[in-house]
GROMACS .gro file of C-alpha atoms in nm:
model
  453
    1MET     CA    1 -10.522   7.224  -7.247
    2ASN     CA    2 -10.889   7.153  -7.164
    3ALA     CA    3 -10.960   7.067  -7.527
    4PHE     CA    4 -10.670   6.821  -7.522
    5LEU     CA    5 -10.800   6.656  -7.206
    6ASP     CA    6 -11.151   6.632  -7.348
    7ASN     CA    7 -11.022   6.464  -7.661
    8PHE     CA    8 -10.790   6.243  -7.458
    9TRP     CA    9 -11.076   6.098  -7.257
   10TRP     CA   10 -11.286   6.042  -7.569
   11VAL     CA   11 -10.993   5.859  -7.732
   12LEU     CA   12 -10.938   5.655  -7.415
   13LEU     CA   13 -11.305   5.558  -7.400
   14SER     CA   14 -11.308   5.470  -7.769
   15VAL     CA   15 -11.002   5.247  -7.730
   16ASN     CA   16 -11.156   5.096  -7.417
   17PHE     CA   17 -11.480   5.001  -7.591
   18LEU     CA   18 -11.294   4.867  -7.893
   19ILE     CA   19 -11.101   4.635  -7.664
   20VAL     CA   20 -11.422   4.555  -7.474
   21PHE     CA   21 -11.598   4.446  -7.795
   22ILE     CA   22 -11.303   4.223  -7.888
   23THR     CA   23 -11.287   4.078  -7.535
   24ALA     CA   24 -11.663   4.021  -7.526
   25GLY     CA   25 -11.642   3.839  -7.858
   26TYR     CA   26 -11.363   3.619  -7.722
   27GLU     CA   27 -11.566   3.545  -7.408
   28LEU     CA   28 -11.877   3.457  -7.609
   29MET     CA   29 -11.679   3.224  -7.834
   30HIS     CA   30 -11.546   3.031  -7.537
   31PHE     CA   31 -11.857   3.072  -7.315
   32ARG     CA   32 -11.727   2.860  -7.029
   33GLU     CA   33 -12.017   2.921  -6.790
   34PRO     CA   34 -12.311   3.130  -6.918
   35VAL     CA   35 -12.378   3.313  -6.591
   36LYS     CA   36 -12.010   3.392  -6.538
   37SER     CA   37 -11.953   3.501  -6.899
   38ILE     CA   38 -12.261   3.726  -6.909
   39SER     CA   39 -12.165   3.885  -6.576
   40LEU     CA   40 -11.812   3.954  -6.701
   41ILE     CA   41 -11.936   4.106  -7.028
   42PHE     CA   42 -12.183   4.323  -6.836
   43ALA     CA   43 -11.901   4.449  -6.609
   44LEU     CA   44 -11.681   4.526  -6.911
   45PHE     CA   45 -11.942   4.760  -7.060
   46ILE     CA   46 -12.062   4.922  -6.736
   47PHE     CA   47 -11.718   4.996  -6.588
   48PRO     CA   48 -11.483   5.146  -6.849
   49VAL     CA   49 -11.112   5.068  -6.801
   50ILE     CA   50 -11.173   4.923  -6.452
   51GLY     CA   51 -11.375   4.641  -6.605
   52LEU     CA   52 -11.085   4.549  -6.834
   53LEU     CA   53 -10.839   4.554  -6.545
   54VAL     CA   54 -11.064   4.328  -6.339
   55TYR     CA   55 -11.107   4.092  -6.635
   56TYR     CA   56 -10.733   4.074  -6.698
   57PHE     CA   57 -10.631   4.010  -6.339
   58PHE     CA   58 -10.923   3.804  -6.209
   59ALA     CA   59 -11.118   3.641  -6.490
   60GLN     CA   60 -10.877   3.490  -6.740
   61GLU     CA   61 -10.921   3.122  -6.814
   62PHE     CA   62 -10.599   2.928  -6.853
   63ARG     CA   63 -10.736   2.574  -6.867
   64LYS     CA   64 -10.645   2.521  -7.231
   65SER     CA   65 -10.391   2.795  -7.281
   66LYS     CA   66 -10.026   2.751  -7.360
   67LEU     CA   67  -9.940   2.850  -7.003
   68PHE     CA   68 -10.029   2.500  -6.883
   69ASN     CA   69  -9.943   2.301  -7.195
   70ARG     CA   70  -9.754   2.000  -7.064
   71LYS     CA   71  -9.831   1.752  -7.339
   72LYS     CA   72  -9.475   1.710  -7.465
   73LEU     CA   73  -9.365   1.479  -7.186
   74TYR     CA   74  -9.651   1.239  -7.254
   75ASP     CA   75  -9.503   1.176  -7.596
   76GLN     CA   76  -9.193   1.020  -7.444
   77LYS     CA   77  -9.185   0.648  -7.500
   78ILE     CA   78  -9.115   0.532  -7.144
   79ILE     CA   79  -9.422   0.701  -6.994
   80LYS     CA   80  -9.641   0.574  -7.277
   81HIS     CA   81  -9.491   0.229  -7.235
   82TRP     CA   82  -9.576   0.186  -6.866
   83GLU     CA   83  -9.917   0.351  -6.907
   84SER     CA   84 -10.019   0.114  -7.185
   85LYS     CA   85  -9.870  -0.181  -7.001
   86LEU     CA   86 -10.064  -0.115  -6.680
   87MET     CA   87 -10.389  -0.003  -6.843
   88LEU     CA   88 -10.661  -0.268  -6.837
   89ASN     CA   89 -10.930  -0.279  -7.102
   90LYS     CA   90 -11.300  -0.292  -7.020
   91LYS     CA   91 -11.325  -0.671  -7.051
   92ASP     CA   92 -11.024  -0.730  -6.824
   93LEU     CA   93 -11.173  -0.503  -6.558
   94ILE     CA   94 -11.506  -0.684  -6.567
   95ASP     CA   95 -11.333  -1.022  -6.542
   96LEU     CA   96 -11.134  -0.919  -6.234
   97ASN     CA   97 -11.222  -1.127  -5.932
   98GLN     CA   98 -11.217  -0.831  -5.692
   99ASP     CA   99 -11.543  -0.721  -5.533
  100SER     CA  100 -11.409  -0.374  -5.455
  101ILE     CA  101 -11.334  -0.309  -5.821
  102LYS     CA  102 -11.663  -0.456  -5.941
  103GLN     CA  103 -11.864  -0.240  -5.701
  104LYS     CA  104 -11.693   0.081  -5.813
  105ILE     CA  105 -11.626  -0.007  -6.176
  106LYS     CA  106 -11.789   0.316  -6.301
  107LEU     CA  107 -11.536   0.525  -6.110
  108VAL     CA  108 -11.248   0.316  -6.248
  109HIS     CA  109 -11.375   0.366  -6.602
  110LEU     CA  110 -11.418   0.741  -6.547
  111LEU     CA  111 -11.057   0.799  -6.442
  112GLN     CA  112 -10.921   0.571  -6.712
  113ASN     CA  113 -11.123   0.752  -6.979
  114ASN     CA  114 -11.057   1.102  -6.842
  115GLN     CA  115 -10.683   1.075  -6.787
  116LYS     CA  116 -10.573   0.732  -6.905
  117LYS     CA  117 -10.484   0.670  -6.542
  118PRO     CA  118 -10.454   0.295  -6.486
  119VAL     CA  119 -10.587   0.119  -6.180
  120THR     CA  120 -10.284  -0.065  -6.039
  121PHE     CA  121 -10.283  -0.373  -5.816
  122LEU     CA  122  -9.931  -0.447  -5.696
  123ASN     CA  123  -9.935  -0.194  -5.413
  124LYS     CA  124  -9.865  -0.191  -5.041
  125VAL     CA  125 -10.021   0.104  -4.858
  126ARG     CA  126  -9.995   0.252  -4.512
  127ILE     CA  127 -10.222   0.518  -4.367
  128LEU     CA  128 -10.032   0.787  -4.175
  129ILE     CA  129 -10.225   0.989  -3.919
  130ASN     CA  130 -10.089   1.338  -3.843
  131GLY     CA  131  -9.763   1.508  -3.934
  132GLU     CA  132  -9.543   1.342  -3.675
  133ASN     CA  133  -9.613   0.996  -3.819
  134LYS     CA  134  -9.594   1.113  -4.180
  135PHE     CA  135  -9.254   1.280  -4.141
  136SER     CA  136  -9.111   0.991  -3.943
  137ALA     CA  137  -9.196   0.757  -4.232
  138LEU     CA  138  -9.087   1.004  -4.501
  139PHE     CA  139  -8.749   1.072  -4.340
  140GLU     CA  140  -8.685   0.699  -4.299
  141ASP     CA  141  -8.754   0.636  -4.669
  142ILE     CA  142  -8.542   0.934  -4.777
  143LYS     CA  143  -8.248   0.796  -4.578
  144LYS     CA  144  -8.274   0.474  -4.782
  145ALA     CA  145  -8.284   0.652  -5.122
  146LYS     CA  146  -8.033   0.523  -5.377
  147HIS     CA  147  -8.114   0.697  -5.704
  148HIS     CA  148  -8.349   0.996  -5.674
  149ILE     CA  149  -8.578   1.192  -5.441
  150HIS     CA  150  -8.862   1.401  -5.582
  151ILE     CA  151  -9.043   1.650  -5.355
  152GLU     CA  152  -9.349   1.856  -5.455
  153TYR     CA  153  -9.533   2.061  -5.193
  154TYR     CA  154  -9.778   2.346  -5.170
  155ILE     CA  155  -9.622   2.470  -4.845
  156PHE     CA  156  -9.251   2.420  -4.782
  157ASN     CA  157  -9.150   2.644  -4.493
  158SER     CA  158  -8.819   2.700  -4.323
  159GLY     CA  159  -8.862   2.592  -3.964
  160ARG     CA  160  -8.801   2.300  -3.737
  161ILE     CA  161  -8.943   2.028  -3.962
  162GLY     CA  162  -8.848   2.206  -4.285
  163ASN     CA  163  -8.486   2.251  -4.180
  164ARG     CA  164  -8.464   1.883  -4.082
  165LEU     CA  165  -8.585   1.786  -4.427
  166ILE     CA  166  -8.345   2.029  -4.598
  167LEU     CA  167  -8.050   1.889  -4.400
  168LEU     CA  168  -8.147   1.534  -4.493
  169LEU     CA  169  -8.195   1.620  -4.861
  170CYS     CA  170  -7.855   1.789  -4.870
  171GLU     CA  171  -7.692   1.484  -4.714
  172LYS     CA  172  -7.846   1.257  -4.978
  173ALA     CA  173  -7.750   1.495  -5.260
  174GLU     CA  174  -7.389   1.494  -5.140
  175GLU     CA  175  -7.401   1.113  -5.142
  176GLY     CA  176  -7.482   1.126  -5.513
  177VAL     CA  177  -7.860   1.086  -5.499
  178THR     CA  178  -8.042   1.318  -5.743
  179VAL     CA  179  -8.278   1.548  -5.554
  180ARG     CA  180  -8.545   1.761  -5.720
  181VAL     CA  181  -8.774   1.996  -5.528
  182SER     CA  182  -9.084   2.188  -5.637
  183TYR     CA  183  -9.258   2.430  -5.401
  184ASP     CA  184  -9.544   2.674  -5.449
  185TYR     CA  185  -9.411   3.029  -5.470
  186VAL     CA  186  -9.709   3.199  -5.306
  187ALA     CA  187  -9.782   2.954  -5.022
  188SER     CA  188  -9.427   2.860  -4.915
  189ARG     CA  189  -9.200   3.054  -4.683
  190LEU     CA  190  -8.856   2.922  -4.773
  191SER     CA  191  -8.577   3.157  -4.675
  192SER     CA  192  -8.327   3.259  -4.942
  193LYS     CA  193  -8.060   3.104  -4.719
  194ALA     CA  194  -8.238   2.768  -4.728
  195VAL     CA  195  -8.275   2.780  -5.107
  196LYS     CA  196  -7.908   2.872  -5.152
  197LYS     CA  197  -7.805   2.590  -4.922
  198MET     CA  198  -8.000   2.335  -5.124
  199LYS     CA  199  -7.866   2.465  -5.454
  200SER     CA  200  -7.510   2.461  -5.322
  201CYS     CA  201  -7.555   2.093  -5.236
  202GLY     CA  202  -7.658   2.016  -5.593
  203ILE     CA  203  -8.034   2.002  -5.536
  204GLU     CA  204  -8.248   2.114  -5.829
  205ILE     CA  205  -8.511   2.338  -5.673
  206TYR     CA  206  -8.772   2.551  -5.852
  207PRO     CA  207  -9.073   2.753  -5.736
  208PHE     CA  208  -9.409   2.692  -5.900
  209MET     CA  209  -9.519   2.999  -6.097
  210PRO     CA  210  -9.342   3.287  -5.921
  211VAL     CA  211  -9.534   3.617  -5.941
  212TRP     CA  212  -9.434   3.976  -5.872
  213PHE     CA  213  -9.764   4.092  -5.726
  214PRO     CA  214  -9.940   3.784  -5.583
  215ASN     CA  215 -10.222   3.990  -5.433
  216LEU     CA  216 -10.312   4.149  -5.765
  217THR     CA  217 -10.267   3.875  -6.020
  218ARG     CA  218 -10.504   3.599  -6.129
  219LYS     CA  219 -10.210   3.360  -6.113
  220LEU     CA  220 -10.260   3.362  -5.737
  221ASN     CA  221 -10.550   3.130  -5.805
  222TYR     CA  222 -10.355   2.881  -6.012
  223ARG     CA  223 -10.141   2.732  -5.737
  224ASN     CA  224  -9.991   2.386  -5.696
  225HIS     CA  225 -10.179   2.254  -5.393
  226ARG     CA  226 -10.030   1.903  -5.413
  227LYS     CA  227  -9.830   1.742  -5.133
  228MET     CA  228  -9.630   1.445  -5.252
  229ALA     CA  229  -9.289   1.280  -5.253
  230ILE     CA  230  -9.138   0.998  -5.461
  231ILE     CA  231  -8.831   0.799  -5.356
  232ASP     CA  232  -8.649   0.589  -5.617
  233GLY     CA  233  -8.973   0.547  -5.813
  234ARG     CA  234  -9.077   0.277  -5.564
  235VAL     CA  235  -9.221   0.464  -5.267
  236GLY     CA  236  -9.460   0.756  -5.282
  237PHE     CA  237  -9.634   0.984  -5.032
  238ILE     CA  238  -9.961   1.167  -5.098
  239GLY     CA  239 -10.213   1.345  -4.877
  240GLY     CA  240 -10.287   1.669  -4.696
  241ILE     CA  241  -9.978   1.729  -4.483
  242ASN     CA  242  -9.747   2.015  -4.586
  243ILE     CA  243  -9.386   2.075  -4.482
  244CYS     CA  244  -9.456   2.312  -4.197
  245ASP     CA  245  -9.425   2.305  -3.817
  246GLU     CA  246  -9.796   2.384  -3.790
  247TYR     CA  247  -9.876   2.034  -3.916
  248VAL     CA  248  -9.664   1.854  -3.656
  249ASN     CA  249  -9.787   1.803  -3.300
  250PHE     CA  250  -9.455   1.805  -3.118
  251GLU     CA  251  -9.469   1.680  -2.759
  252GLU     CA  252  -9.329   2.004  -2.624
  253ASN     CA  253  -9.571   2.225  -2.819
  254PRO     CA  254  -9.722   2.505  -2.609
  255LYS     CA  255 -10.079   2.447  -2.493
  256GLU     CA  256 -10.210   2.738  -2.698
  257LYS     CA  257 -10.082   2.581  -3.019
  258LEU     CA  258 -10.366   2.442  -3.231
  259PHE     CA  259 -10.367   2.061  -3.252
  260TRP     CA  260 -10.344   1.961  -3.617
  261ARG     CA  261 -10.530   1.650  -3.738
  262ASP     CA  262 -10.442   1.530  -4.087
  263THR     CA  263 -10.405   1.219  -4.304
  264HIS     CA  264 -10.136   1.109  -4.546
  265LEU     CA  265 -10.072   0.790  -4.741
  266ARG     CA  266  -9.754   0.594  -4.806
  267ILE     CA  267  -9.765   0.385  -5.123
  268GLU     CA  268  -9.514   0.126  -5.233
  269GLY     CA  269  -9.578  -0.025  -5.574
  270HIS     CA  270  -9.710   0.046  -5.922
  271ALA     CA  271  -9.929   0.342  -5.825
  272VAL     CA  272  -9.607   0.533  -5.755
  273LYS     CA  273  -9.552   0.539  -6.131
  274SER     CA  274  -9.858   0.763  -6.169
  275LEU     CA  275  -9.725   0.996  -5.898
  276GLN     CA  276  -9.390   0.999  -6.072
  277ALA     CA  277  -9.544   1.095  -6.406
  278GLN     CA  278  -9.729   1.387  -6.246
  279PHE     CA  279  -9.410   1.508  -6.079
  280LEU     CA  280  -9.212   1.491  -6.402
  281LEU     CA  281  -9.479   1.681  -6.593
  282ASN     CA  282  -9.481   1.955  -6.330
  283PHE     CA  283  -9.103   1.973  -6.298
  284ASN     CA  284  -9.061   1.999  -6.673
  285PHE     CA  285  -9.307   2.290  -6.671
  286ILE     CA  286  -9.155   2.491  -6.385
  287SER     CA  287  -8.790   2.430  -6.474
  288GLY     CA  288  -8.832   2.503  -6.844
  289LYS     CA  289  -8.616   2.201  -6.918
  290GLU     CA  290  -8.672   1.890  -7.124
  291LEU     CA  291  -8.611   1.644  -6.841
  292LYS     CA  292  -8.460   1.322  -6.970
  293ILE     CA  293  -8.678   1.030  -6.863
  294GLU     CA  294  -8.465   0.756  -6.713
  295ASP     CA  295  -8.555   0.391  -6.667
  296ASN     CA  296  -8.487   0.430  -6.294
  297PHE     CA  297  -8.783   0.667  -6.271
  298PHE     CA  298  -9.012   0.371  -6.345
  299PRO     CA  299  -8.836   0.065  -6.198
  300LYS     CA  300  -8.971  -0.288  -6.214
  301ILE     CA  301  -9.171  -0.359  -5.899
  302ASP     CA  302  -9.291  -0.697  -5.778
  303LEU     CA  303  -9.486  -0.713  -5.452
  304PRO     CA  304  -9.702  -0.981  -5.293
  305GLU     CA  305  -9.954  -0.718  -5.181
  306LYS     CA  306 -10.238  -0.644  -5.422
  307THR     CA  307 -10.410  -0.327  -5.302
  308ALA     CA  308 -10.586  -0.160  -5.597
  309VAL     CA  309 -10.493   0.209  -5.629
  310GLN     CA  310 -10.580   0.465  -5.895
  311ILE     CA  311 -10.430   0.815  -5.898
  312ALA     CA  312 -10.641   1.114  -6.004
  313ALA     CA  313 -10.482   1.450  -6.082
  314SER     CA  314 -10.659   1.769  -6.180
  315GLY     CA  315 -10.583   2.132  -6.249
  316PRO     CA  316 -10.624   2.412  -6.502
  317ASP     CA  317 -10.427   2.201  -6.752
  318THR     CA  318 -10.675   1.910  -6.754
  319ASP     CA  319 -10.969   1.876  -6.991
  320TRP     CA  320 -11.199   1.758  -6.711
  321GLN     CA  321 -11.242   1.828  -6.340
  322ASN     CA  322 -11.109   1.480  -6.272
  323ILE     CA  323 -11.112   1.469  -5.892
  324MET     CA  324 -11.445   1.650  -5.861
  325GLU     CA  325 -11.600   1.410  -6.113
  326ALA     CA  326 -11.453   1.112  -5.927
  327ILE     CA  327 -11.596   1.233  -5.594
  328LEU     CA  328 -11.930   1.304  -5.760
  329THR     CA  329 -11.938   0.956  -5.913
  330ALA     CA  330 -11.849   0.796  -5.579
  331ILE     CA  331 -12.136   0.978  -5.406
  332ASN     CA  332 -12.389   0.905  -5.682
  333THR     CA  333 -12.304   0.534  -5.687
  334ALA     CA  334 -12.296   0.487  -5.308
  335ASP     CA  335 -12.527   0.219  -5.168
  336LYS     CA  336 -12.464   0.225  -4.792
  337TYR     CA  337 -12.262   0.519  -4.668
  338VAL     CA  338 -12.038   0.814  -4.756
  339TYR     CA  339 -11.803   0.945  -4.486
  340ILE     CA  340 -11.620   1.269  -4.568
  341THR     CA  341 -11.358   1.470  -4.381
  342THR     CA  342 -11.265   1.812  -4.518
  343PRO     CA  343 -11.126   2.134  -4.368
  344TYR     CA  344 -11.308   2.355  -4.619
  345PHE     CA  345 -11.659   2.259  -4.727
  346ILE     CA  346 -11.766   2.506  -4.995
  347PRO     CA  347 -11.903   2.267  -5.259
  348ASN     CA  348 -12.034   2.339  -5.606
  349ASN     CA  349 -12.399   2.268  -5.685
  350GLN     CA  350 -12.325   1.922  -5.824
  351ILE     CA  351 -12.156   1.794  -5.507
  352LEU     CA  352 -12.407   1.959  -5.273
  353THR     CA  353 -12.702   1.816  -5.466
  354ALA     CA  354 -12.543   1.470  -5.483
  355LEU     CA  355 -12.485   1.460  -5.105
  356CYS     CA  356 -12.839   1.574  -5.027
  357MET     CA  357 -12.994   1.329  -5.275
  358ALA     CA  358 -12.782   1.040  -5.147
  359SER     CA  359 -12.901   1.107  -4.794
  360ARG     CA  360 -13.265   1.134  -4.898
  361ILE     CA  361 -13.258   0.797  -5.078
  362GLY     CA  362 -13.124   0.624  -4.768
  363VAL     CA  363 -12.744   0.645  -4.794
  364GLU     CA  364 -12.581   0.739  -4.463
  365VAL     CA  365 -12.390   1.060  -4.529
  366LYS     CA  366 -12.157   1.202  -4.265
  367ILE     CA  367 -11.927   1.503  -4.293
  368ILE     CA  368 -11.659   1.613  -4.045
  369ILE     CA  369 -11.548   1.978  -4.060
  370PRO     CA  370 -11.345   2.186  -3.813
  371GLU     CA  371 -11.535   2.371  -3.541
  372LYS     CA  372 -11.328   2.687  -3.590
  373GLY     CA  373 -11.063   2.612  -3.851
  374ASP     CA  374 -10.788   2.844  -3.964
  375SER     CA  375 -11.001   3.077  -4.177
  376VAL     CA  376 -11.293   3.285  -4.052
  377ILE     CA  377 -11.420   3.347  -4.407
  378ALA     CA  378 -11.411   2.975  -4.490
  379ARG     CA  379 -11.596   2.894  -4.167
  380TYR     CA  380 -11.883   3.131  -4.247
  381ALA     CA  381 -11.894   3.004  -4.605
  382THR     CA  382 -11.910   2.644  -4.482
  383ASN     CA  383 -12.182   2.723  -4.227
  384SER     CA  384 -12.403   2.860  -4.504
  385TYR     CA  385 -12.444   2.506  -4.641
  386ILE     CA  386 -12.514   2.324  -4.315
  387GLU     CA  387 -12.887   2.400  -4.295
  388LYS     CA  388 -12.956   2.250  -4.637
  389LEU     CA  389 -12.748   1.943  -4.553
  390LEU     CA  390 -12.930   1.887  -4.225
  391GLU     CA  391 -13.269   1.927  -4.391
  392SER     CA  392 -13.174   1.640  -4.623
  393GLY     CA  393 -13.063   1.420  -4.335
  394VAL     CA  394 -12.689   1.462  -4.381
  395GLN     CA  395 -12.505   1.434  -4.049
  396VAL     CA  396 -12.253   1.715  -3.998
  397PHE     CA  397 -11.997   1.694  -3.716
  398HIS     CA  398 -11.754   1.954  -3.584
  399TYR     CA  399 -11.401   1.854  -3.490
  400HIS     CA  400 -11.333   2.017  -3.152
  401LYS     CA  401 -10.977   1.915  -3.062
  402GLY     CA  402 -10.812   2.155  -3.306
  403MET     CA  403 -10.783   2.192  -3.682
  404VAL     CA  404 -10.892   1.895  -3.894
  405HIS     CA  405 -10.710   1.929  -4.225
  406ALA     CA  406 -10.759   1.577  -4.365
  407LYS     CA  407 -10.914   1.542  -4.710
  408THR     CA  408 -11.057   1.190  -4.703
  409MET     CA  409 -11.363   0.996  -4.813
  410VAL     CA  410 -11.480   0.639  -4.742
  411VAL     CA  411 -11.767   0.484  -4.939
  412ASP     CA  412 -11.952   0.156  -4.878
  413GLY     CA  413 -11.659  -0.013  -4.706
  414VAL     CA  414 -11.476  -0.062  -5.037
  415LEU     CA  415 -11.359   0.279  -5.162
  416THR     CA  416 -11.123   0.527  -4.995
  417SER     CA  417 -10.991   0.860  -5.119
  418ILE     CA  418 -10.691   1.036  -4.963
  419GLY     CA  419 -10.526   1.340  -5.116
  420SER     CA  420 -10.488   1.716  -5.135
  421CYS     CA  421 -10.831   1.810  -5.274
  422ASN     CA  422 -11.072   2.004  -5.052
  423LEU     CA  423 -11.445   2.007  -5.118
  424ASP     CA  424 -11.446   2.356  -5.265
  425ASN     CA  425 -11.434   2.518  -5.607
  426ARG     CA  426 -11.073   2.630  -5.569
  427SER     CA  427 -10.963   2.267  -5.543
  428PHE     CA  428 -11.208   2.141  -5.804
  429ASP     CA  429 -11.139   2.392  -6.079
  430ILE     CA  430 -10.854   2.632  -6.002
  431ASN     CA  431 -10.562   2.471  -5.822
  432PHE     CA  432 -10.350   2.168  -5.907
  433GLU     CA  433 -10.456   1.873  -5.690
  434ILE     CA  434 -10.386   1.500  -5.663
  435ASN     CA  435 -10.577   1.220  -5.485
  436ALA     CA  436 -10.536   0.846  -5.448
  437PHE     CA  437 -10.848   0.630  -5.486
  438LEU     CA  438 -10.811   0.291  -5.318
  439TYR     CA  439 -11.043   0.000  -5.396
  440ASP     CA  440 -10.982  -0.224  -5.097
  441LYS     CA  441 -11.202  -0.348  -4.811
  442GLU     CA  442 -10.922  -0.362  -4.551
  443VAL     CA  443 -10.813  -0.004  -4.621
  444ALA     CA  444 -11.175   0.114  -4.614
  445ALA     CA  445 -11.232  -0.067  -4.283
  446GLU     CA  446 -10.926   0.100  -4.131
  447MET     CA  447 -11.031   0.444  -4.256
  448THR     CA  448 -11.388   0.389  -4.133
  449GLN     CA  449 -11.249   0.308  -3.788
  450VAL     CA  450 -11.031   0.618  -3.800
  451TYR     CA  451 -11.334   0.823  -3.903
  452ASN     CA  452 -11.554   0.695  -3.622
  453ASN     CA  453 -11.285   0.748  -3.361
   0.00000   0.00000   0.00000
């Protein structure tokens, strides 16, 4: 028996190191980040078996794997048609008589080259402060829906606000409006009763990447952190507010309940087409269906308003860190000021260096973060960066009233960003995020006023 066990362990170790050599070769061929790759390879050789388990569950890179291959839908003619129709070439962009675009032309080019995301001009936008205002506007638009309602949220919880939304969606579905819902499996707390109710009303509802052991699998990191809604392809919502009672400051809330400060954006116009495309790509992925693209998904829109909006989406399925690169470009090209609000400030070296350099060359850099926040670990991580920021002249402010969850940026009175992306590596490189970049002086002035208040 002892001889068998001795041989068993030698065989196990031999198999382990064979797999380790193959894995190390794979890692060296891809060599995503030298420090990370070398550390992983070192762990594989030093910790037999355990190293492989850690690598499998916590270190796999899915950015270009088949798991997130969503390219099929882009081949459909309707999406290609509106993208090519709205896309402006370099000469057209330069000739535009809009100061906001001219001042931030490098950012426009970046997003167009990275994702073929057009900057659109026929848009009417409305900034929505806090959950109570966001849901009031969202519910009103949903009531007016005629053809379809598309909902995609990181957190969709059963509760007071969630149940109101479910009831409204069911009413619209029973009226004949097509309703599709996507929610993140790990973050959401939808009861089975709520899901059954929606399905029984004819609503197509799917979780994003369900997992059996969310605490043990790497897939926990690849979550859909987006918060958006599209109504009839004409109206879209994007920002930081999830479907959860925590985000709504009801008048009768108990005093001990944390006040929640957040920002969302209502868009009516051509930029909604970009939101729609992102929803369809995601829904096709999670449902496993080839969703038929209808003309009503991309209706003709003619508005007198001409707010310039460009949508940036990023995730493990994109070739570039689109939102991070857009934020980095905005900071590096700032002339006067950069005002940032974020609940979690755990930046990568590029963003941290850009902020410090901008401040040292004379750009006014201000950052608002929560005093306490909803995560002790995140608070300590954020605090570790404050000293370096202050040494460079960056002004850091704590929000004292409650939890500030807004993810916004205003630059030079011409550029505004509102979306789901935090200033941390999880948002930059791991989760699926979406932000709207607005090139408009009036919007920037409003957001600057909001920031200073």
